[in-house]
PDB file of N, CA and C in Angstrom:
ATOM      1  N   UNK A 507     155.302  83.388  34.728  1.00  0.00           N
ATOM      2  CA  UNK A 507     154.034  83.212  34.074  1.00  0.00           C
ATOM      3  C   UNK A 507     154.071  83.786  32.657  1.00  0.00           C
ATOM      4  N   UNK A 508     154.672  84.990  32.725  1.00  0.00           N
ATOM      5  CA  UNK A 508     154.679  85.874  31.416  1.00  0.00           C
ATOM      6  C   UNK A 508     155.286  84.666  30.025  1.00  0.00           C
ATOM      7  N   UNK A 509     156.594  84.403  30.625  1.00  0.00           N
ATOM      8  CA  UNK A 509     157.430  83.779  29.507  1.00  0.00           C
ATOM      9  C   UNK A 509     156.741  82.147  29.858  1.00  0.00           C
ATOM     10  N   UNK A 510     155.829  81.710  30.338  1.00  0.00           N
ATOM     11  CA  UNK A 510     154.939  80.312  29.491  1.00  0.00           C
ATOM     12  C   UNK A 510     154.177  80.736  28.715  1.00  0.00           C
ATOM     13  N   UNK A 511     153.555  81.625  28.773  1.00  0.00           N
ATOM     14  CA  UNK A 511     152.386  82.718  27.727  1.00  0.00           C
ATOM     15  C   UNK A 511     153.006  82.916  26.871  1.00  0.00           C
ATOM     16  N   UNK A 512     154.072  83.516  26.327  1.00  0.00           N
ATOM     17  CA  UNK A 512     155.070  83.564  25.287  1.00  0.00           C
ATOM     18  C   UNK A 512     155.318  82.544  24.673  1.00  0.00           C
ATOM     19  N   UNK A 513     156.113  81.594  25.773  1.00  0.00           N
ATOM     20  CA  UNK A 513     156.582  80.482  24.463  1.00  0.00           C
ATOM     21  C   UNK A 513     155.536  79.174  23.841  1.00  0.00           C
ATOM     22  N   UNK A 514     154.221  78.913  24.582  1.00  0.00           N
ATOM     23  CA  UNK A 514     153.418  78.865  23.860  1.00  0.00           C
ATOM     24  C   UNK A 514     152.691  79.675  22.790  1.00  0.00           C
ATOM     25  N   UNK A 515     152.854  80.909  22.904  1.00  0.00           N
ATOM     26  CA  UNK A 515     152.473  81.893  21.227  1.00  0.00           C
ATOM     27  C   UNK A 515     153.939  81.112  20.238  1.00  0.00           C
ATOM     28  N   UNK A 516     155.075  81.108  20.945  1.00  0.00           N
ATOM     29  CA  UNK A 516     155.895  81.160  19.812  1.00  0.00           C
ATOM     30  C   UNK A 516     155.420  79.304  19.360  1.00  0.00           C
ATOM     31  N   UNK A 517     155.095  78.275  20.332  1.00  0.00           N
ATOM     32  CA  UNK A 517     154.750  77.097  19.930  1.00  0.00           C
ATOM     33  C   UNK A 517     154.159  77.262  19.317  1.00  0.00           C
ATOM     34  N   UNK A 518     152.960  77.689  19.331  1.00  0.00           N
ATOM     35  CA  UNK A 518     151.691  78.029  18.264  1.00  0.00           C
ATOM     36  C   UNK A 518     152.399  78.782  16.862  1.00  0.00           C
ATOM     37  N   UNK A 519     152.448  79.125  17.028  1.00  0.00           N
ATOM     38  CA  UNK A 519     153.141  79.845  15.628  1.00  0.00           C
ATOM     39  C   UNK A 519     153.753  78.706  14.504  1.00  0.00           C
ATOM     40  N   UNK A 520     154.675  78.440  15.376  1.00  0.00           N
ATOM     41  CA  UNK A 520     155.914  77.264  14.958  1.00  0.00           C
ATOM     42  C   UNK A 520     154.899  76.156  14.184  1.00  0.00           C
ATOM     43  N   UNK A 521     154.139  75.185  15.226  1.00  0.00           N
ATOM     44  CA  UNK A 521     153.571  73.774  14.405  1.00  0.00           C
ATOM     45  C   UNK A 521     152.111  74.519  13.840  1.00  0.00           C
ATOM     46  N   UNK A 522     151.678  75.364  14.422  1.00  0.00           N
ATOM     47  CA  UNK A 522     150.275  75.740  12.786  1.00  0.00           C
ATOM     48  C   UNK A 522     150.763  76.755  11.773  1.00  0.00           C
ATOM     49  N   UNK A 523     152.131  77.043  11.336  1.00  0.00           N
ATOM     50  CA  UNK A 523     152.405  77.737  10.299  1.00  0.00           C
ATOM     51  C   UNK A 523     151.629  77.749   9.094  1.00  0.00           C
ATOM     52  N   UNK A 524     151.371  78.982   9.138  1.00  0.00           N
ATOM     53  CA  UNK A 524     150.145  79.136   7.567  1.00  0.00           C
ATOM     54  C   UNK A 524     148.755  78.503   7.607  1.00  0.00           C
ATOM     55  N   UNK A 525     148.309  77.768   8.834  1.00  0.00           N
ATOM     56  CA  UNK A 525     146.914  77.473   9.589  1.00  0.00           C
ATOM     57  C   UNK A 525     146.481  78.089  10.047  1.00  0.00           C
ATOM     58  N   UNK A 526     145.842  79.265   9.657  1.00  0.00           N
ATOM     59  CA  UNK A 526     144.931  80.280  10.139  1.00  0.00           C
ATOM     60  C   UNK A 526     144.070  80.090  11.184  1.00  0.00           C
ATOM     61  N   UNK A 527     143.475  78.998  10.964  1.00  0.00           N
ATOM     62  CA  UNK A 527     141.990  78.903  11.646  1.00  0.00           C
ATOM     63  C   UNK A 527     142.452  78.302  12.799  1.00  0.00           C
ATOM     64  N   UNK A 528     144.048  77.199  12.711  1.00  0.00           N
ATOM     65  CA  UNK A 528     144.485  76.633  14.018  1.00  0.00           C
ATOM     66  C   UNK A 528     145.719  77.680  14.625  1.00  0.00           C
ATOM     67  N   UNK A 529     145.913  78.450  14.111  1.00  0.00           N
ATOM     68  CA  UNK A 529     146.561  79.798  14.236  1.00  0.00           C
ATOM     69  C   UNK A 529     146.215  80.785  15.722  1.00  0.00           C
ATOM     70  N   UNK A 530     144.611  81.020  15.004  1.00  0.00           N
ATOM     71  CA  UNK A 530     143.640  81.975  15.579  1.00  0.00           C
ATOM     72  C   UNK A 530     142.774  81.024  16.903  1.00  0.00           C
ATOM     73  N   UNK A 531     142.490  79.883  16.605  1.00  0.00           N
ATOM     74  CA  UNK A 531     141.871  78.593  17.687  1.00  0.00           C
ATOM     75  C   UNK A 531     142.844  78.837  18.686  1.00  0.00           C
ATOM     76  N   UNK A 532     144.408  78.690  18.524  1.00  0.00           N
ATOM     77  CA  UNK A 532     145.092  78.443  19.595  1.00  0.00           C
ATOM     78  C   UNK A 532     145.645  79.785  20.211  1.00  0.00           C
ATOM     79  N   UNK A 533     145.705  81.076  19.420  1.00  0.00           N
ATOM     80  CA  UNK A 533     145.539  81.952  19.952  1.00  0.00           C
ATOM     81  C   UNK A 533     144.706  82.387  21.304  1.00  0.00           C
ATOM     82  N   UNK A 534     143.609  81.949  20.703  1.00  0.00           N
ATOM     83  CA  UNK A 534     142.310  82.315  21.764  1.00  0.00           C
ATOM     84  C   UNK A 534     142.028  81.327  23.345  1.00  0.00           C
ATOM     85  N   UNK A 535     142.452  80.338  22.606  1.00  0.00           N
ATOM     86  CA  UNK A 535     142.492  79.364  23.692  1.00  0.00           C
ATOM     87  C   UNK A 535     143.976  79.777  24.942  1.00  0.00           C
ATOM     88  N   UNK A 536     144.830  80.167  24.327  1.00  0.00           N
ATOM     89  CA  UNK A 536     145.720  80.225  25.022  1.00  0.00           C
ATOM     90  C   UNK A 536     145.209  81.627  25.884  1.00  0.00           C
ATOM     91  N   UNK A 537     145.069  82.411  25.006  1.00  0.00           N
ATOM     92  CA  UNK A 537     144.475  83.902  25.919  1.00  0.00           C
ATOM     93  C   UNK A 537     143.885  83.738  27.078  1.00  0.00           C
ATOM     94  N   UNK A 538     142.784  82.732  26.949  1.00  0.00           N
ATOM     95  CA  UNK A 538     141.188  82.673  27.543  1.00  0.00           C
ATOM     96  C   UNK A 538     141.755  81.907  28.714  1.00  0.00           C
ATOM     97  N   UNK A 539     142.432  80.466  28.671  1.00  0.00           N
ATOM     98  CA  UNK A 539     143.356  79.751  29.996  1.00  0.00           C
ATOM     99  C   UNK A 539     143.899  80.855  30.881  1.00  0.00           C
ATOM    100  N   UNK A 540     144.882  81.872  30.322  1.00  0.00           N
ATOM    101  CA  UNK A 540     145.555  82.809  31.200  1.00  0.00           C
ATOM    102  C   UNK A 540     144.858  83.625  31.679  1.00  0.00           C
ATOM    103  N   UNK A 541     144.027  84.134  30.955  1.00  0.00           N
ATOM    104  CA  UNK A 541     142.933  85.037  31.805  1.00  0.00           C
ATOM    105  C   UNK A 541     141.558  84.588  32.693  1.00  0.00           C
ATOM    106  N   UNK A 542     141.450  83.387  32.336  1.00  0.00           N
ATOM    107  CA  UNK A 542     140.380  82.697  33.468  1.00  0.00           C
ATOM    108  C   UNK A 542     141.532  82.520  34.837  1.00  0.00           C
ATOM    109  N   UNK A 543     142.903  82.252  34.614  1.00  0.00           N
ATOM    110  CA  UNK A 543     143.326  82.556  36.014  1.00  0.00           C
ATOM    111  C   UNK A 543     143.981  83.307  36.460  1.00  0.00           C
ATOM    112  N   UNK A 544     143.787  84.805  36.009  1.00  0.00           N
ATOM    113  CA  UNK A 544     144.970  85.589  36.070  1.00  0.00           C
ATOM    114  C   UNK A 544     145.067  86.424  38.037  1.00  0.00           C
ATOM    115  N   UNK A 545     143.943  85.933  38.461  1.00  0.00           N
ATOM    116  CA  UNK A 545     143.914  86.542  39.596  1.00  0.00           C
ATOM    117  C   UNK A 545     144.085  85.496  40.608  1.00  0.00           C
ATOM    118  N   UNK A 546     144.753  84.679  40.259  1.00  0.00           N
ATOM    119  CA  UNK A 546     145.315  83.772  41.022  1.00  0.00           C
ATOM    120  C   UNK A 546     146.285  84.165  42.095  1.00  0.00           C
ATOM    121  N   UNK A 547     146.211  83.958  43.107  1.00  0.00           N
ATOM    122  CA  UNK A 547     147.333  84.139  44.094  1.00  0.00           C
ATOM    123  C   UNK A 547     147.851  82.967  45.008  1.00  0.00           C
ATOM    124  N   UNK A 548     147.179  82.037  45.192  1.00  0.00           N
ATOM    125  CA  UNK A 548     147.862  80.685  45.739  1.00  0.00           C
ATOM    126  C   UNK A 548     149.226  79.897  44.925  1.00  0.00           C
ATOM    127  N   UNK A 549     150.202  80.375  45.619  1.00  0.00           N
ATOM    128  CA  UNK A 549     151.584  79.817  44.795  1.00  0.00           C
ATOM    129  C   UNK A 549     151.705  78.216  44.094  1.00  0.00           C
ATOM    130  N   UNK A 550     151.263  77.478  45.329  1.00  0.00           N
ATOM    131  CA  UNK A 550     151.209  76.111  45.088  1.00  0.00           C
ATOM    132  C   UNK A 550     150.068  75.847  43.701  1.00  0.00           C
ATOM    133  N   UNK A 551     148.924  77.135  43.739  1.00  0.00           N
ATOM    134  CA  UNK A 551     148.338  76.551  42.430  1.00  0.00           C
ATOM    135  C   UNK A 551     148.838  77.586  41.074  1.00  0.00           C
ATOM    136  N   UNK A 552     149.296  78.168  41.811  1.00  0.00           N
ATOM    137  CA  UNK A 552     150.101  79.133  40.160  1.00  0.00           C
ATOM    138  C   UNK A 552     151.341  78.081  39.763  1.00  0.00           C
ATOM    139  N   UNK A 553     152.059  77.807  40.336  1.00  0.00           N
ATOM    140  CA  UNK A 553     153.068  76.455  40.439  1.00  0.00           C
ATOM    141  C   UNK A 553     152.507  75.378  39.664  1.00  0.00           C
ATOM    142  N   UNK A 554     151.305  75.047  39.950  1.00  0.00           N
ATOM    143  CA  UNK A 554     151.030  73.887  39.201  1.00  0.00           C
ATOM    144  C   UNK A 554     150.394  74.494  37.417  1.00  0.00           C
ATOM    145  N   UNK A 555     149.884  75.441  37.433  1.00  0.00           N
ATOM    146  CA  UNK A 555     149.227  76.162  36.262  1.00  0.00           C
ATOM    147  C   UNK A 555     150.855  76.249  35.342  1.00  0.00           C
ATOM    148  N   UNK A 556     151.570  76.837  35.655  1.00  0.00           N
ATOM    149  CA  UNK A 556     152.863  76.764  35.103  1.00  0.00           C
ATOM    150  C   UNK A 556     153.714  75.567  34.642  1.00  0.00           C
ATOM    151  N   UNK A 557     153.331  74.122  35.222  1.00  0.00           N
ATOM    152  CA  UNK A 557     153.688  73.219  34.608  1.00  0.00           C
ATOM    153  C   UNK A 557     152.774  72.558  34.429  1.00  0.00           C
ATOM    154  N   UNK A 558     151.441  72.887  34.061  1.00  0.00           N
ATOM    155  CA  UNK A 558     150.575  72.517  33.078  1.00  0.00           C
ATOM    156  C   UNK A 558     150.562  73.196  31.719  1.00  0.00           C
ATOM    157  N   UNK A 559     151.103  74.279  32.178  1.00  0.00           N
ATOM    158  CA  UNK A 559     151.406  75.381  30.457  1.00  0.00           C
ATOM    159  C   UNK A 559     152.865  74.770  30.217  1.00  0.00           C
ATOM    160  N   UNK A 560     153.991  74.489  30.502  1.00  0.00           N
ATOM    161  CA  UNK A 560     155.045  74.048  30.136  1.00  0.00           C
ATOM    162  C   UNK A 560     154.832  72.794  29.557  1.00  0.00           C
ATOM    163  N   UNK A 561     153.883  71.496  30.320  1.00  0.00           N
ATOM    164  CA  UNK A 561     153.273  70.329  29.728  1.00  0.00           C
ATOM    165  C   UNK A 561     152.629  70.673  28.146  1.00  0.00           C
ATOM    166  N   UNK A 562     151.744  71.509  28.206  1.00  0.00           N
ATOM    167  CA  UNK A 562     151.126  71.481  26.750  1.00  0.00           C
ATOM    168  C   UNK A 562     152.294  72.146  25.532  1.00  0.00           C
ATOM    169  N   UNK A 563     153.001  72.882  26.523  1.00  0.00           N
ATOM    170  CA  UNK A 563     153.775  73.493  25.294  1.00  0.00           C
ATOM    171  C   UNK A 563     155.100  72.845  24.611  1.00  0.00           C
ATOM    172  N   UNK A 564     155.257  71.264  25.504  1.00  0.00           N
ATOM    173  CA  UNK A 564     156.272  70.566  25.125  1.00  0.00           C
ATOM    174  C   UNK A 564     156.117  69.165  24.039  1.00  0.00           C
ATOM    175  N   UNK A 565     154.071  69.205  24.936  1.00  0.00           N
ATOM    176  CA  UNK A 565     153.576  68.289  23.815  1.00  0.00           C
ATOM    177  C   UNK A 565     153.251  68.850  22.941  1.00  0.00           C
ATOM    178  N   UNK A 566     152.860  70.122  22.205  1.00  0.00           N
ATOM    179  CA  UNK A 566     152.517  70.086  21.107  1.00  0.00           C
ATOM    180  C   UNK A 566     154.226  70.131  20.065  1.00  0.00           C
ATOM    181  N   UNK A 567     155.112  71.115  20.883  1.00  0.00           N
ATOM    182  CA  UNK A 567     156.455  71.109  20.203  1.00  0.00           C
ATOM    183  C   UNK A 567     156.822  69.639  19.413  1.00  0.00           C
ATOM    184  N   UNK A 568     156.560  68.597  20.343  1.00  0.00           N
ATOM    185  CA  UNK A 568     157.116  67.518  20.133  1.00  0.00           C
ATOM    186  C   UNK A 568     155.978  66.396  19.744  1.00  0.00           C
ATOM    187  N   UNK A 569     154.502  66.759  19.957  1.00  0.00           N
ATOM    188  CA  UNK A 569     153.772  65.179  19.098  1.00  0.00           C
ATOM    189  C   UNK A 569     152.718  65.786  18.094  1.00  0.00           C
ATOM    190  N   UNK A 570     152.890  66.838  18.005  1.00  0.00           N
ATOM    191  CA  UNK A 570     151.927  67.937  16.714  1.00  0.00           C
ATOM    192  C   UNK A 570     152.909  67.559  15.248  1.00  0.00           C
ATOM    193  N   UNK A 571     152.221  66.863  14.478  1.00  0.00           N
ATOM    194  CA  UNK A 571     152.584  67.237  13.405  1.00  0.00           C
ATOM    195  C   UNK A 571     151.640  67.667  12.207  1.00  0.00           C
ATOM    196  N   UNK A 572     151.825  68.477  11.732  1.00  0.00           N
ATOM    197  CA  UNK A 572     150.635  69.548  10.473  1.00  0.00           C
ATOM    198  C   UNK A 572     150.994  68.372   9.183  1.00  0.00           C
ATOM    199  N   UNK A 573     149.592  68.291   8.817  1.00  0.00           N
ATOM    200  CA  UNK A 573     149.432  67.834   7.440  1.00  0.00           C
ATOM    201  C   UNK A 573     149.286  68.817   6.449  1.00  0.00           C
ATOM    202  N   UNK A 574     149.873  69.058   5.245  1.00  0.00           N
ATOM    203  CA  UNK A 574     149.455  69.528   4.455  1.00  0.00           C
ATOM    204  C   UNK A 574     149.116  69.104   3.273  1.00  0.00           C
ATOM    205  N   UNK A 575     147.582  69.308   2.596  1.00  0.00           N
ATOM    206  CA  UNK A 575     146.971  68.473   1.012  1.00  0.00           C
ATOM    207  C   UNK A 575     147.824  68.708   0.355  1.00  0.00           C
ATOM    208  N   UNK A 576     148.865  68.406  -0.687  1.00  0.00           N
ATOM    209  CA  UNK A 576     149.356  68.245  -1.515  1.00  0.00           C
ATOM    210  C   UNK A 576     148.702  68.044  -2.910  1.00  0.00           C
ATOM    211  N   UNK A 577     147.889  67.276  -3.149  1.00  0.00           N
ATOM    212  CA  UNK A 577     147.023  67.478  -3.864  1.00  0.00           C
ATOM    213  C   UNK A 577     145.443  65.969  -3.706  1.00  0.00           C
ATOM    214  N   UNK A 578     144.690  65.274  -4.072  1.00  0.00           N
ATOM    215  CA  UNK A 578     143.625  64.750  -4.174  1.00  0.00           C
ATOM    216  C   UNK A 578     143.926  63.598  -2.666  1.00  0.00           C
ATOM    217  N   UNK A 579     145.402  62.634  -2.761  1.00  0.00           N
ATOM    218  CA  UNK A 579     145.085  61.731  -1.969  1.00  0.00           C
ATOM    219  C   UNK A 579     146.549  61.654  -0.976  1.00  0.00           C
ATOM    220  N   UNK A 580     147.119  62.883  -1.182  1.00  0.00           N
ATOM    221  CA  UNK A 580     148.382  62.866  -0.782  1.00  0.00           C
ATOM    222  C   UNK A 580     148.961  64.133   0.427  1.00  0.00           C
ATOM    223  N   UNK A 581     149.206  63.911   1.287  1.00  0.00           N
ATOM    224  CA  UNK A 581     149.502  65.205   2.400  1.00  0.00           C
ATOM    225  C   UNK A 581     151.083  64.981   2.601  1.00  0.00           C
ATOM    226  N   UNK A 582     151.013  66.150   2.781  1.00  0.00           N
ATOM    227  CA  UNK A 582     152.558  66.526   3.263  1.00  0.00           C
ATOM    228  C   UNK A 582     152.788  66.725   4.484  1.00  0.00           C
ATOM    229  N   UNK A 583     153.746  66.340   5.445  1.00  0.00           N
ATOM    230  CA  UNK A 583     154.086  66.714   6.754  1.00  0.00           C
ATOM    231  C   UNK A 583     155.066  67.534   6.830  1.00  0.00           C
ATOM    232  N   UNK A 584     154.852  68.045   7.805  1.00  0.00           N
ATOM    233  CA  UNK A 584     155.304  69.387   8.374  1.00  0.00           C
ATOM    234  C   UNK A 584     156.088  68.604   9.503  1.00  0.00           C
ATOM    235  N   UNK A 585     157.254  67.959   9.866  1.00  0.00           N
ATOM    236  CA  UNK A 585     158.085  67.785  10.526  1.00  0.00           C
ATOM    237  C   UNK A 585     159.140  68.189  11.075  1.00  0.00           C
ATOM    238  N   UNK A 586     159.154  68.967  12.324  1.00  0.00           N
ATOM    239  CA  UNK A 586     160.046  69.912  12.855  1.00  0.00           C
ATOM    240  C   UNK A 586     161.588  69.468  13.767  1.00  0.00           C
ATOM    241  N   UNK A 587     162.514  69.727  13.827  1.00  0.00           N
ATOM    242  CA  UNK A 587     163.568  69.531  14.876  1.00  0.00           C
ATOM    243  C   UNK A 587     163.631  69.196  15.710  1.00  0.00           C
ATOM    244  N   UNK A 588     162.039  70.237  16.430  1.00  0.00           N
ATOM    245  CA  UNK A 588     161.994  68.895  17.964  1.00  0.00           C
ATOM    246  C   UNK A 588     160.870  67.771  17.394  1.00  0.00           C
ATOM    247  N   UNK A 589     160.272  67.367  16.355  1.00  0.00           N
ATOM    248  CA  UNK A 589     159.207  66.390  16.296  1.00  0.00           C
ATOM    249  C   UNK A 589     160.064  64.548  17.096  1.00  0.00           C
ATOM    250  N   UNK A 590     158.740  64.465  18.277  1.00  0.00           N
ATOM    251  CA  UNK A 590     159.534  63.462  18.522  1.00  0.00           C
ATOM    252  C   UNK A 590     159.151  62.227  17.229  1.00  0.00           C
ATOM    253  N   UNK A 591     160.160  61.413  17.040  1.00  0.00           N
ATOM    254  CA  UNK A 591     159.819  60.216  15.870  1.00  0.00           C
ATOM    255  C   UNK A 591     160.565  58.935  16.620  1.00  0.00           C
ATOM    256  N   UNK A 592     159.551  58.054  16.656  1.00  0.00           N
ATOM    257  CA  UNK A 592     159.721  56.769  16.877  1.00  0.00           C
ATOM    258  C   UNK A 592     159.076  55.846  16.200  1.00  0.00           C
ATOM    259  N   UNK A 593     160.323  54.408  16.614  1.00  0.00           N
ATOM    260  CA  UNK A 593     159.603  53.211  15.769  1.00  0.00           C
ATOM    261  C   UNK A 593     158.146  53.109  16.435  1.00  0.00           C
ATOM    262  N   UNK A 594     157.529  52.329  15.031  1.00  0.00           N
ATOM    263  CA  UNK A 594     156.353  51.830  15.015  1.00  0.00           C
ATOM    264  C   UNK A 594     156.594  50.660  15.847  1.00  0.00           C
ATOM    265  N   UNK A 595     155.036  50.294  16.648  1.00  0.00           N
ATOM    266  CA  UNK A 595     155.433  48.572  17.595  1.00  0.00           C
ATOM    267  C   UNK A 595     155.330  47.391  16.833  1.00  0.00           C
ATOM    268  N   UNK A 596     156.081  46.438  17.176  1.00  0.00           N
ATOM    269  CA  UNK A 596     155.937  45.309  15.978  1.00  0.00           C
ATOM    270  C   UNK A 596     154.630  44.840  16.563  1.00  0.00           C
ATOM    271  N   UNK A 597     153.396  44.397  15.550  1.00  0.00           N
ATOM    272  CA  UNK A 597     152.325  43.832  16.032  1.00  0.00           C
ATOM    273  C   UNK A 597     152.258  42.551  16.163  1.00  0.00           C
ATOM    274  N   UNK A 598     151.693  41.889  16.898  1.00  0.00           N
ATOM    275  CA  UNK A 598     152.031  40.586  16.996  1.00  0.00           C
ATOM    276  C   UNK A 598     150.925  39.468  15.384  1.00  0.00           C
ATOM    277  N   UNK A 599     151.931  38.539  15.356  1.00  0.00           N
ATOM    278  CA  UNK A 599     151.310  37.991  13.780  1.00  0.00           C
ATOM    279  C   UNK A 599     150.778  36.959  13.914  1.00  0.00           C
ATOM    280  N   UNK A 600     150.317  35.970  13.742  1.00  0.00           N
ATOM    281  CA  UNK A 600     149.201  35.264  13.962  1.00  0.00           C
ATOM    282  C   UNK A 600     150.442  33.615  14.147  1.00  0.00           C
ATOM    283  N   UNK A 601     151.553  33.649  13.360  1.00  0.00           N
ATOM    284  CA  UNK A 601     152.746  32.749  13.248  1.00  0.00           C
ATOM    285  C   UNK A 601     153.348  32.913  14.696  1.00  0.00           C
ATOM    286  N   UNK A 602     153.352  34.049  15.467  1.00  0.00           N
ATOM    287  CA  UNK A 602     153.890  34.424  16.571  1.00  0.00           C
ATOM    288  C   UNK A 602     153.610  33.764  17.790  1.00  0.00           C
ATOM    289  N   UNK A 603     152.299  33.669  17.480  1.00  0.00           N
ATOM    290  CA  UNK A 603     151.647  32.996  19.018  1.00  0.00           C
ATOM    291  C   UNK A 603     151.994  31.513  19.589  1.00  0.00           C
TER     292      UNK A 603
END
């Protein structure tokens, strides 16, 4: 339990770098989840709480990406090592049908 609590702080850290406010949001949120169940004792549901914290902490690793303003109409991404990236779907064209 300890080390999903962890490596979601270190997730959090990682994709809101220098986002304070999503910094401190996911701080709290993460706190408040672990401690609404910390007196849990049913294995089968601590079991499942644990790969619901491993679930969020793999999606944000991998489909979070931070914008940053650059300046009036332009943002910068924050694209990490694990960011997953895939093709776009071809849409279908009106010649297609």
């Amino acid at each position: 339990m300890l080390s999903c609590y962890r490596s979601l702080h270190r997730t959090r850290l990682k994709v809101f770098k220098d986002d304070t406010l999503a910094l401190e949001a996911g701080k709290e949120r993460i706190r408040n989840e672990f401690l609404k169940h910390k007196s849990e004792t049913d294995p089968s549901k601590i079991s499942e709480l644990i790969s619901m914290a491993e679930s969020a902490d793999k999606f944000l690793r991998h489909n979070v990406v931070q914008g940053v303003q650059t300046d009036r109409s332009t943002f910068r991404l924050r694209i990490t090592e694990d960011t997953e990236l895939q093709d776009n779907a071809k849409l279908p064209c009106k010649e297609d049908k």
